[in-house]
GROMACS .gro file of C-alpha atoms in nm:
model
  441
    1MET     CA    1   0.000   0.000   0.000
    2ARG     CA    2   0.139   0.339  -0.102
    3THR     CA    3   0.150   0.650   0.109
    4ILE     CA    4  -0.011   0.970  -0.016
    5GLU     CA    5   0.335   1.116  -0.074
    6GLU     CA    6   0.451   0.817  -0.280
    7HIS     CA    7   0.145   0.823  -0.503
    8ALA     CA    8   0.162   1.200  -0.543
    9GLU     CA    9   0.519   1.162  -0.669
   10ALA     CA   10   0.414   0.896  -0.920
   11VAL     CA   11   0.128   1.107  -1.057
   12ALA     CA   12   0.349   1.417  -1.070
   13GLY     CA   13   0.585   1.225  -1.298
   14LEU     CA   14   0.298   1.144  -1.534
   15VAL     CA   15   0.179   1.504  -1.541
   16ALA     CA   16   0.531   1.632  -1.609
   17ARG     CA   17   0.528   1.428  -1.929
   18VAL     CA   18   0.206   1.601  -2.030
   19PHE     CA   19   0.366   1.944  -2.023
   20GLU     CA   20   0.689   1.831  -2.189
   21GLY     CA   21   0.497   1.732  -2.501
   22LEU     CA   22   0.267   2.032  -2.542
   23SER     CA   23   0.265   2.213  -2.876
   24THR     CA   24   0.217   2.586  -2.928
   25GLU     CA   25  -0.073   2.792  -3.054
   26THR     CA   26  -0.125   3.151  -3.157
   27LEU     CA   27  -0.354   3.386  -2.966
   28SER     CA   28  -0.485   3.714  -3.100
   29VAL     CA   29  -0.423   4.024  -2.889
   30ASP     CA   30  -0.773   4.156  -2.944
   31SER     CA   31  -0.970   4.301  -2.654
   32ARG     CA   32  -1.296   4.174  -2.802
   33LEU     CA   33  -1.164   3.819  -2.785
   34LEU     CA   34  -1.000   3.871  -2.447
   35ALA     CA   35  -1.333   3.999  -2.313
   36ARG     CA   36  -1.490   3.656  -2.356
   37GLY     CA   37  -1.336   3.566  -2.023
   38ASP     CA   38  -1.288   3.195  -2.092
   39SER     CA   39  -0.982   2.993  -1.999
   40SER     CA   40  -0.824   3.026  -2.345
   41THR     CA   41  -0.647   3.349  -2.247
   42ARG     CA   42  -0.622   3.315  -1.870
   43ARG     CA   43  -0.267   3.278  -1.733
   44ARG     CA   44  -0.121   3.153  -2.061
   45VAL     CA   45   0.252   3.088  -2.097
   46LEU     CA   46   0.451   3.250  -2.378
   47ALA     CA   47   0.618   2.999  -2.609
   48ALA     CA   48   0.851   3.254  -2.770
   49ASP     CA   49   1.012   3.588  -2.690
   50VAL     CA   50   0.812   3.899  -2.783
   51VAL     CA   51   1.000   4.208  -2.906
   52ALA     CA   52   0.854   4.559  -2.901
   53PRO     CA   53   0.761   4.672  -3.254
   54ILE     CA   54   0.734   5.038  -3.149
   55ASP     CA   55   0.844   5.277  -2.876
   56LEU     CA   56   0.621   5.309  -2.571
   57PRO     CA   57   0.499   5.574  -2.545
   58PRO     CA   58   0.516   5.607  -2.924
   59PHE     CA   59   0.555   5.988  -2.904
   60ASP     CA   60   0.634   6.258  -2.648
   61ASN     CA   61   0.310   6.340  -2.468
   62SER     CA   62   0.178   6.544  -2.180
   63GLN     CA   63   0.153   6.402  -1.830
   64MET     CA   64  -0.085   6.681  -1.722
   65ASP     CA   65  -0.362   6.906  -1.837
   66GLY     CA   66  -0.185   7.238  -1.877
   67TYR     CA   67   0.020   7.442  -2.123
   68ALA     CA   68   0.293   7.321  -2.359
   69VAL     CA   69   0.577   7.575  -2.351
   70ARG     CA   70   0.937   7.644  -2.443
   71SER     CA   71   1.115   7.618  -2.109
   72ARG     CA   72   1.373   7.882  -2.205
   73GLU     CA   73   1.095   8.140  -2.239
   74LEU     CA   74   1.013   8.087  -1.870
   75ALA     CA   75   1.374   8.070  -1.749
   76ASP     CA   76   1.341   8.398  -1.556
   77GLY     CA   77   1.023   8.313  -1.373
   78PRO     CA   78   0.659   8.408  -1.428
   79ARG     CA   79   0.585   8.547  -1.771
   80ALA     CA   80   0.278   8.622  -1.978
   81LEU     CA   81   0.252   8.416  -2.296
   82THR     CA   82  -0.006   8.431  -2.572
   83ILE     CA   83  -0.247   8.139  -2.558
   84GLY     CA   84  -0.205   7.927  -2.870
   85ARG     CA   85  -0.409   7.659  -3.038
   86ARG     CA   86  -0.560   7.394  -2.808
   87ILE     CA   87  -0.412   7.039  -2.833
   88PRO     CA   88  -0.652   6.756  -2.743
   89ALA     CA   89  -0.544   6.393  -2.722
   90GLY     CA   90  -0.554   6.212  -3.054
   91VAL     CA   91  -0.463   6.516  -3.266
   92ALA     CA   92  -0.123   6.584  -3.425
   93PRO     CA   93  -0.048   6.949  -3.334
   94PRO     CA   94   0.129   7.215  -3.538
   95PRO     CA   95   0.467   7.344  -3.412
   96LEU     CA   96   0.454   7.577  -3.111
   97GLU     CA   97   0.508   7.938  -3.211
   98ALA     CA   98   0.756   8.149  -3.014
   99GLY     CA   99   0.600   8.344  -2.728
  100THR     CA  100   0.296   8.120  -2.704
  101ALA     CA  101   0.166   7.854  -2.467
  102ALA     CA  102  -0.058   7.584  -2.615
  103PRO     CA  103  -0.337   7.444  -2.396
  104ILE     CA  104  -0.268   7.069  -2.388
  105MET     CA  105  -0.460   6.773  -2.248
  106THR     CA  106  -0.319   6.467  -2.073
  107GLY     CA  107  -0.181   6.220  -2.328
  108ALA     CA  108  -0.180   6.470  -2.614
  109PRO     CA  109   0.136   6.495  -2.829
  110ILE     CA  110   0.394   6.758  -2.734
  111PRO     CA  111   0.422   6.998  -3.030
  112ASP     CA  112   0.754   7.058  -3.201
  113GLY     CA  113   0.932   7.345  -3.027
  114ALA     CA  114   0.785   7.272  -2.684
  115ASP     CA  115   0.988   7.089  -2.420
  116ALA     CA  116   0.786   7.129  -2.099
  117VAL     CA  117   0.432   7.139  -1.965
  118VAL     CA  118   0.301   7.374  -1.695
  119GLN     CA  119   0.001   7.226  -1.514
  120ILE     CA  120  -0.320   7.427  -1.534
  121GLU     CA  121  -0.345   7.458  -1.154
  122VAL     CA  122  -0.045   7.697  -1.132
  123ALA     CA  123  -0.142   7.909  -1.433
  124ASP     CA  124  -0.297   8.254  -1.404
  125PRO     CA  125  -0.585   8.220  -1.469
  126PRO     CA  126  -0.595   7.857  -1.337
  127ARG     CA  127  -0.845   7.743  -1.598
  128PHE     CA  128  -0.863   7.711  -1.973
  129LEU     CA  129  -1.031   7.987  -2.170
  130PRO     CA  130  -1.338   7.884  -2.371
  131GLU     CA  131  -1.263   7.741  -2.714
  132GLY     CA  132  -1.202   8.025  -2.963
  133GLU     CA  133  -1.142   8.293  -2.698
  134HIS     CA  134  -0.801   8.463  -2.718
  135GLY     CA  135  -0.584   8.602  -2.441
  136ASP     CA  136  -0.268   8.566  -2.237
  137VAL     CA  137  -0.171   8.336  -1.953
  138VAL     CA  138   0.094   8.396  -1.685
  139LEU     CA  139   0.306   8.088  -1.620
  140PRO     CA  140   0.584   8.021  -1.366
  141HIS     CA  141   0.931   7.883  -1.434
  142ALA     CA  142   0.927   7.534  -1.590
  143PRO     CA  143   1.243   7.326  -1.636
  144ALA     CA  144   1.292   7.136  -1.961
  145GLY     CA  145   1.118   6.798  -1.953
  146GLN     CA  146   0.867   6.893  -1.684
  147PHE     CA  147   0.555   6.674  -1.712
  148VAL     CA  148   0.665   6.536  -2.049
  149ARG     CA  149   0.642   6.161  -2.104
  150THR     CA  150   0.911   6.097  -2.363
  151ALA     CA  151   0.882   5.848  -2.646
  152GLY     CA  152   1.035   5.514  -2.546
  153SER     CA  153   1.053   5.602  -2.176
  154ASP     CA  154   0.868   5.278  -2.094
  155VAL     CA  155   0.994   5.052  -2.374
  156ARG     CA  156   1.222   5.114  -2.671
  157ARG     CA  157   1.154   4.967  -3.014
  158ASN     CA  158   1.320   4.622  -3.049
  159ASP     CA  159   1.350   4.584  -2.671
  160LEU     CA  160   1.250   4.247  -2.530
  161LEU     CA  161   0.895   4.290  -2.407
  162PHE     CA  162   0.852   3.946  -2.252
  163ALA     CA  163   1.065   3.632  -2.259
  164ALA     CA  164   0.942   3.285  -2.344
  165GLY     CA  165   0.801   3.125  -2.030
  166THR     CA  166   0.635   3.444  -1.908
  167VAL     CA  167   0.289   3.384  -1.761
  168LEU     CA  168   0.053   3.638  -1.915
  169GLY     CA  169  -0.158   3.831  -1.668
  170PRO     CA  170  -0.375   4.141  -1.720
  171ALA     CA  171  -0.081   4.385  -1.731
  172HIS     CA  172   0.105   4.173  -1.986
  173TRP     CA  173  -0.194   4.173  -2.219
  174GLY     CA  174  -0.220   4.550  -2.175
  175VAL     CA  175   0.145   4.598  -2.270
  176LEU     CA  176   0.107   4.375  -2.576
  177ALA     CA  177  -0.199   4.570  -2.689
  178SER     CA  178  -0.036   4.909  -2.632
  179ALA     CA  179   0.269   4.799  -2.833
  180GLY     CA  180   0.048   4.697  -3.122
  181VAL     CA  181   0.141   4.328  -3.103
  182ALA     CA  182  -0.124   4.151  -3.309
  183ALA     CA  183  -0.073   3.795  -3.184
  184VAL     CA  184   0.154   3.587  -2.961
  185ASP     CA  185   0.261   3.224  -2.954
  186VAL     CA  186   0.171   3.047  -2.630
  187VAL     CA  187   0.210   2.696  -2.494
  188ALA     CA  188  -0.100   2.498  -2.578
  189GLN     CA  189  -0.339   2.413  -2.297
  190PRO     CA  190  -0.327   2.049  -2.190
  191ARG     CA  191  -0.621   1.858  -2.337
  192VAL     CA  192  -0.781   1.644  -2.068
  193ALA     CA  193  -1.047   1.380  -2.122
  194VAL     CA  194  -1.263   1.324  -1.815
  195VAL     CA  195  -1.417   0.978  -1.846
  196SER     CA  196  -1.699   0.902  -1.602
  197THR     CA  197  -1.781   0.534  -1.582
  198GLY     CA  198  -2.087   0.358  -1.446
  199SER     CA  199  -2.408   0.217  -1.588
  200GLU     CA  200  -2.594   0.406  -1.315
  201LEU     CA  201  -2.499   0.742  -1.466
  202ARG     CA  202  -2.767   0.925  -1.656
  203VAL     CA  203  -2.642   0.998  -2.006
  204GLU     CA  204  -2.676   1.373  -2.035
  205ALA     CA  205  -2.791   1.532  -2.358
  206SER     CA  206  -2.580   1.800  -2.523
  207PRO     CA  207  -2.623   2.130  -2.340
  208ALA     CA  208  -2.885   2.358  -2.489
  209SER     CA  209  -2.868   2.732  -2.459
  210ALA     CA  210  -3.129   2.877  -2.228
  211PRO     CA  211  -3.220   3.242  -2.175
  212ALA     CA  212  -3.079   3.397  -1.861
  213LEU     CA  213  -3.323   3.486  -1.586
  214ARG     CA  214  -3.359   3.864  -1.573
  215PRO     CA  215  -3.467   4.008  -1.237
  216ALA     CA  216  -3.694   4.309  -1.225
  217SER     CA  217  -3.527   4.640  -1.148
  218GLY     CA  218  -3.424   4.665  -0.784
  219GLN     CA  219  -3.471   4.296  -0.713
  220ALA     CA  220  -3.206   4.042  -0.626
  221PRO     CA  221  -3.105   3.811  -0.913
  222ALA     CA  222  -3.331   3.510  -0.953
  223SER     CA  223  -3.174   3.191  -0.818
  224ALA     CA  224  -3.424   2.919  -0.909
  225PRO     CA  225  -3.232   2.643  -1.091
  226ALA     CA  226  -3.346   2.502  -1.419
  227PRO     CA  227  -3.529   2.172  -1.356
  228ALA     CA  228  -3.315   1.863  -1.404
  229SER     CA  229  -3.428   1.588  -1.632
  230ALA     CA  230  -3.607   1.311  -1.447
  231LEU     CA  231  -3.400   1.014  -1.334
  232ALA     CA  232  -3.498   0.661  -1.421
  233ALA     CA  233  -3.497   0.394  -1.154
  234ALA     CA  234  -3.144   0.338  -1.014
  235GLU     CA  235  -3.002   0.632  -1.213
  236ILE     CA  236  -2.789   0.915  -1.072
  237HIS     CA  237  -2.660   1.237  -1.222
  238ASP     CA  238  -2.289   1.264  -1.299
  239ALA     CA  239  -2.134   1.481  -1.026
  240ASN     CA  240  -1.775   1.380  -1.101
  241ALA     CA  241  -1.772   1.513  -1.457
  242ALA     CA  242  -1.902   1.851  -1.340
  243SER     CA  243  -1.672   1.896  -1.040
  244LEU     CA  244  -1.355   1.768  -1.207
  245SER     CA  245  -1.418   1.966  -1.525
  246VAL     CA  246  -1.433   2.290  -1.327
  247ALA     CA  247  -1.130   2.196  -1.116
  248LEU     CA  248  -0.924   2.113  -1.424
  249THR     CA  249  -1.039   2.416  -1.621
  250ASP     CA  250  -0.945   2.641  -1.329
  251LEU     CA  251  -0.588   2.518  -1.372
  252GLY     CA  252  -0.577   2.591  -1.743
  253ALA     CA  253  -0.680   2.258  -1.894
  254ARG     CA  254  -0.906   2.221  -2.195
  255VAL     CA  255  -1.156   1.957  -2.087
  256GLU     CA  256  -1.389   1.724  -2.272
  257VAL     CA  257  -1.627   1.491  -2.086
  258PHE     CA  258  -1.719   1.134  -2.178
  259GLN     CA  259  -1.959   0.889  -2.011
  260VAL     CA  260  -1.914   0.513  -2.038
  261PRO     CA  261  -2.131   0.231  -1.898
  262ASP     CA  262  -1.986  -0.062  -1.707
  263ALA     CA  263  -1.867  -0.236  -2.022
  264VAL     CA  264  -1.501  -0.309  -2.093
  265ASP     CA  265  -1.553  -0.303  -2.468
  266ALA     CA  266  -1.718   0.040  -2.454
  267LEU     CA  267  -1.435   0.188  -2.250
  268LEU     CA  268  -1.164   0.041  -2.471
  269ALA     CA  269  -1.343   0.158  -2.786
  270LEU     CA  270  -1.354   0.510  -2.647
  271LEU     CA  271  -0.986   0.516  -2.553
  272VAL     CA  272  -0.871   0.358  -2.878
  273GLY     CA  273  -1.074   0.622  -3.058
  274PHE     CA  274  -0.852   0.890  -2.904
  275ALA     CA  275  -0.579   0.791  -3.153
  276THR     CA  276  -0.542   1.027  -3.449
  277ALA     CA  277  -0.293   1.062  -3.733
  278ASP     CA  278  -0.127   1.340  -3.533
  279GLY     CA  279  -0.110   1.143  -3.210
  280PRO     CA  280  -0.355   1.112  -2.920
  281ALA     CA  281  -0.643   1.359  -2.921
  282PHE     CA  282  -0.577   1.423  -2.551
  283ASP     CA  283  -0.270   1.479  -2.337
  284LEU     CA  284  -0.417   1.325  -2.021
  285VAL     CA  285  -0.710   1.101  -1.935
  286VAL     CA  286  -0.876   1.116  -1.593
  287THR     CA  287  -1.124   0.838  -1.521
  288THR     CA  288  -1.366   0.806  -1.230
  289GLY     CA  289  -1.511   0.485  -1.095
  290GLY     CA  290  -1.436   0.121  -1.161
  291VAL     CA  291  -1.100   0.101  -0.982
  292SER     CA  292  -1.171  -0.100  -0.668
  293ALA     CA  293  -1.231  -0.472  -0.610
  294GLY     CA  294  -1.602  -0.501  -0.688
  295ALA     CA  295  -1.777  -0.708  -0.953
  296TYR     CA  296  -1.806  -0.425  -1.209
  297GLU     CA  297  -1.468  -0.253  -1.193
  298VAL     CA  298  -1.466  -0.173  -1.563
  299VAL     CA  299  -1.167   0.063  -1.559
  300ARG     CA  300  -0.945  -0.183  -1.379
  301GLU     CA  301  -1.061  -0.476  -1.594
  302ALA     CA  302  -0.996  -0.284  -1.914
  303LEU     CA  303  -0.670  -0.110  -1.832
  304GLU     CA  304  -0.477  -0.331  -1.590
  305PRO     CA  305  -0.394  -0.587  -1.863
  306ARG     CA  306  -0.270  -0.295  -2.077
  307GLY     CA  307  -0.011  -0.167  -1.834
  308ILE     CA  308  -0.202   0.068  -1.604
  309GLU     CA  309  -0.117  -0.001  -1.239
  310PHE     CA  310  -0.390  -0.026  -0.978
  311GLY     CA  311  -0.352  -0.039  -0.604
  312SER     CA  312  -0.441   0.117  -0.273
  313VAL     CA  313  -0.316   0.439  -0.121
  314ALA     CA  314  -0.326   0.461   0.257
  315MET     CA  315  -0.583   0.740   0.260
  316GLN     CA  316  -0.951   0.786   0.335
  317PRO     CA  317  -1.147   0.869   0.130
  318GLY     CA  318  -0.987   0.789  -0.206
  319GLY     CA  319  -0.789   0.473  -0.133
  320PRO     CA  320  -0.825   0.285  -0.467
  321GLN     CA  321  -0.618   0.453  -0.739
  322GLY     CA  322  -0.484   0.382  -1.087
  323TRP     CA  323  -0.198   0.539  -1.282
  324GLY     CA  324   0.025   0.479  -1.581
  325THR     CA  325   0.055   0.521  -1.956
  326LEU     CA  326  -0.175   0.356  -2.207
  327PRO     CA  327  -0.065   0.267  -2.564
  328VAL     CA  328  -0.283   0.468  -2.805
  329GLY     CA  329  -0.188   0.421  -3.168
  330GLU     CA  330   0.187   0.478  -3.198
  331ALA     CA  331   0.201   0.689  -2.880
  332SER     CA  332   0.134   0.646  -2.511
  333LEU     CA  333  -0.124   0.841  -2.314
  334PRO     CA  334  -0.093   0.928  -1.942
  335VAL     CA  335  -0.392   0.801  -1.747
  336VAL     CA  336  -0.495   0.876  -1.388
  337CYS     CA  337  -0.781   0.674  -1.241
  338PHE     CA  338  -0.982   0.801  -0.945
  339PRO     CA  339  -1.255   0.631  -0.739
  340GLY     CA  340  -1.614   0.697  -0.835
  341ASN     CA  341  -1.752   0.838  -0.511
  342PRO     CA  342  -1.772   1.216  -0.565
  343VAL     CA  343  -1.584   1.317  -0.251
  344SER     CA  344  -1.317   1.055  -0.318
  345ALA     CA  345  -1.270   1.188  -0.671
  346LEU     CA  346  -1.240   1.550  -0.559
  347ILE     CA  347  -1.004   1.470  -0.272
  348SER     CA  348  -0.796   1.261  -0.513
  349PHE     CA  349  -0.773   1.564  -0.740
  350GLN     CA  350  -0.664   1.780  -0.448
  351ALA     CA  351  -0.405   1.529  -0.333
  352PHE     CA  352  -0.259   1.417  -0.664
  353LEU     CA  353  -0.341   1.640  -0.964
  354ARG     CA  354  -0.384   1.994  -0.838
  355VAL     CA  355  -0.021   2.074  -0.757
  356PRO     CA  356   0.154   1.917  -1.061
  357LEU     CA  357  -0.103   2.066  -1.301
  358ALA     CA  358  -0.053   2.410  -1.148
  359ALA     CA  359   0.325   2.372  -1.163
  360GLY     CA  360   0.316   2.266  -1.528
  361ALA     CA  361   0.093   2.561  -1.617
  362ARG     CA  362   0.321   2.800  -1.423
  363ARG     CA  363   0.034   2.894  -1.193
  364ALA     CA  364   0.139   3.000  -0.848
  365LEU     CA  365  -0.077   2.847  -0.576
  366PRO     CA  366  -0.116   2.994  -0.228
  367ARG     CA  367   0.084   2.818   0.042
  368ARG     CA  368  -0.112   2.505   0.107
  369ASP     CA  369   0.014   2.334   0.422
  370ALA     CA  370  -0.093   2.524   0.731
  371THR     CA  371  -0.163   2.417   1.086
  372ALA     CA  372  -0.472   2.486   1.291
  373VAL     CA  373  -0.621   2.375   1.622
  374LEU     CA  374  -0.919   2.140   1.641
  375ALA     CA  375  -1.239   2.262   1.804
  376GLU     CA  376  -1.362   1.904   1.845
  377GLY     CA  377  -1.235   1.547   1.845
  378ALA     CA  378  -1.279   1.269   1.590
  379ASP     CA  379  -1.193   0.904   1.534
  380SER     CA  380  -0.982   0.788   1.239
  381PRO     CA  381  -0.873   0.446   1.108
  382PRO     CA  382  -0.511   0.413   1.231
  383GLY     CA  383  -0.394   0.251   0.908
  384LYS     CA  384  -0.517   0.535   0.686
  385HIS     CA  385  -0.430   0.900   0.635
  386GLN     CA  386  -0.773   1.056   0.674
  387LEU     CA  387  -0.866   1.381   0.502
  388ARG     CA  388  -1.173   1.528   0.672
  389ARG     CA  389  -1.389   1.809   0.542
  390ALA     CA  390  -1.384   2.101   0.783
  391ARG     CA  391  -1.434   2.474   0.828
  392LEU     CA  392  -1.225   2.734   1.007
  393ASP     CA  393  -1.416   2.966   1.240
  394ALA     CA  394  -1.332   3.331   1.305
  395ALA     CA  395  -1.081   3.227   1.570
  396GLY     CA  396  -0.908   2.987   1.332
  397LEU     CA  397  -1.038   2.672   1.504
  398VAL     CA  398  -1.118   2.364   1.293
  399HIS     CA  399  -1.476   2.231   1.294
  400PHE     CA  400  -1.545   1.908   1.107
  401VAL     CA  401  -1.821   1.926   0.844
  402GLY     CA  402  -2.023   1.605   0.839
  403GLY     CA  403  -1.876   1.259   0.867
  404PRO     CA  404  -1.598   1.086   0.674
  405SER     CA  405  -1.827   0.913   0.421
  406SER     CA  406  -1.720   0.959   0.061
  407HIS     CA  407  -2.067   1.027  -0.083
  408LEU     CA  408  -2.135   1.345   0.120
  409LEU     CA  409  -2.057   1.592  -0.159
  410HIS     CA  410  -2.287   1.866  -0.031
  411GLN     CA  411  -2.094   1.867   0.295
  412TYR     CA  412  -1.770   1.893   0.096
  413ALA     CA  413  -1.913   2.204  -0.069
  414GLN     CA  414  -1.965   2.359   0.276
  415ALA     CA  415  -1.603   2.295   0.377
  416THR     CA  416  -1.320   2.547   0.350
  417VAL     CA  417  -1.032   2.314   0.441
  418LEU     CA  418  -0.931   1.950   0.443
  419ALA     CA  419  -0.802   1.849   0.786
  420HIS     CA  420  -0.535   1.578   0.795
  421ILE     CA  421  -0.531   1.295   1.048
  422PRO     CA  422  -0.212   1.101   0.968
  423VAL     CA  423  -0.149   0.728   0.954
  424GLY     CA  424  -0.109   0.577   1.298
  425VAL     CA  425  -0.346   0.818   1.474
  426GLY     CA  426  -0.671   0.656   1.586
  427ARG     CA  427  -0.821   0.963   1.747
  428VAL     CA  428  -0.766   1.336   1.770
  429GLU     CA  429  -0.902   1.559   2.044
  430ALA     CA  430  -1.013   1.920   2.074
  431GLY     CA  431  -0.702   2.130   2.115
  432ASP     CA  432  -0.485   1.907   1.896
  433GLU     CA  433  -0.297   2.074   1.611
  434VAL     CA  434  -0.351   1.936   1.260
  435VAL     CA  435  -0.238   2.016   0.907
  436VAL     CA  436  -0.508   2.173   0.689
  437TRP     CA  437  -0.531   2.231   0.314
  438ALA     CA  438  -0.731   2.532   0.201
  439LEU     CA  439  -1.009   2.455  -0.048
  440ASP     CA  440  -1.108   2.812  -0.137
  441ASP     CA  441  -0.801   2.910  -0.339
   0.00000   0.00000   0.00000
């Protein structure tokens, strides 16, 4: 029987192979596409260096609303200058005439001949004259370069904007857009097939678009769920596909869901069908169910003869696990097999997939291992490392949420941490210190 740490190391090795073999793809730097908000642009990793095609800023421009001036004309202190032509942002101005001060707006180009800006607040009068009205303005001394943002002061043309391996966040996309970069090459997202097994699973129809509920003005948003399709006798809805799809997508994976009954031939046909002329259609397969020692362990029956290892990990819930690489066409496909109980599947994800997937995608995770004090006691099987759903109260004390049973998914959803009771400990008491993993990151 493996420890959690030993199995985590084995799965991490499989996942590392996933990221070593990823191709690249090109993403458009288009705010309309970025505004979609899906995972295709979130925290992507550059596959190649990006060089600045232009200076940033691309031209000298004003840092303030004020007057563009020749600094030498104000070298001796306050002086009256004739008010010139107004310069709004987005307009190429004419050269500044001698003895004049041009009203200029923030971000507007500095006219030829000007080398400083005097902010409107220190002018006399301290406001702009109405458009078309002529007059003079008294301005104080202004050194050359005052409130002028010079071309290339942020980035020079042909400078390295971002190196390959950079994780693109909001500011990076803003820089790329401001530099006029049309598209960038990024590391492709890992393609993950989530395969839910079990003849008890209701086969869900393809999702249909439904109009959003629109609350009346001033009312809270409507929260009534759409009615689920009726279950036949002995049927259940597929919780694992939903929860694991979201968990994987949150870490940058591109997920496709499949449902397979308890039939070895059906599962093998699905997996063999992942072979394409360009290699496997997926980079990783995650299965749920069919891994234990029951009479209908379809995943184990199908994959163990083909090189996937199955065994027990000394943990509760989530003890039965499978892992390995499956021959698919001329290539091999990493496969991770989780138990079918929903809590077991999610805790298996937390224990074995979350960290290596985040590392491969260059996604920093908050510090996970923390310690906290129990508010209550609990029993635990001494031969297992138990992970209990729990919540932290305002004082930081750990309260268990529900019992240890692996079907209590709603109670998992109420938890904020997983509390660890290690192997060899049969009972913990209030006041004991335990390791906790945060679930809300």
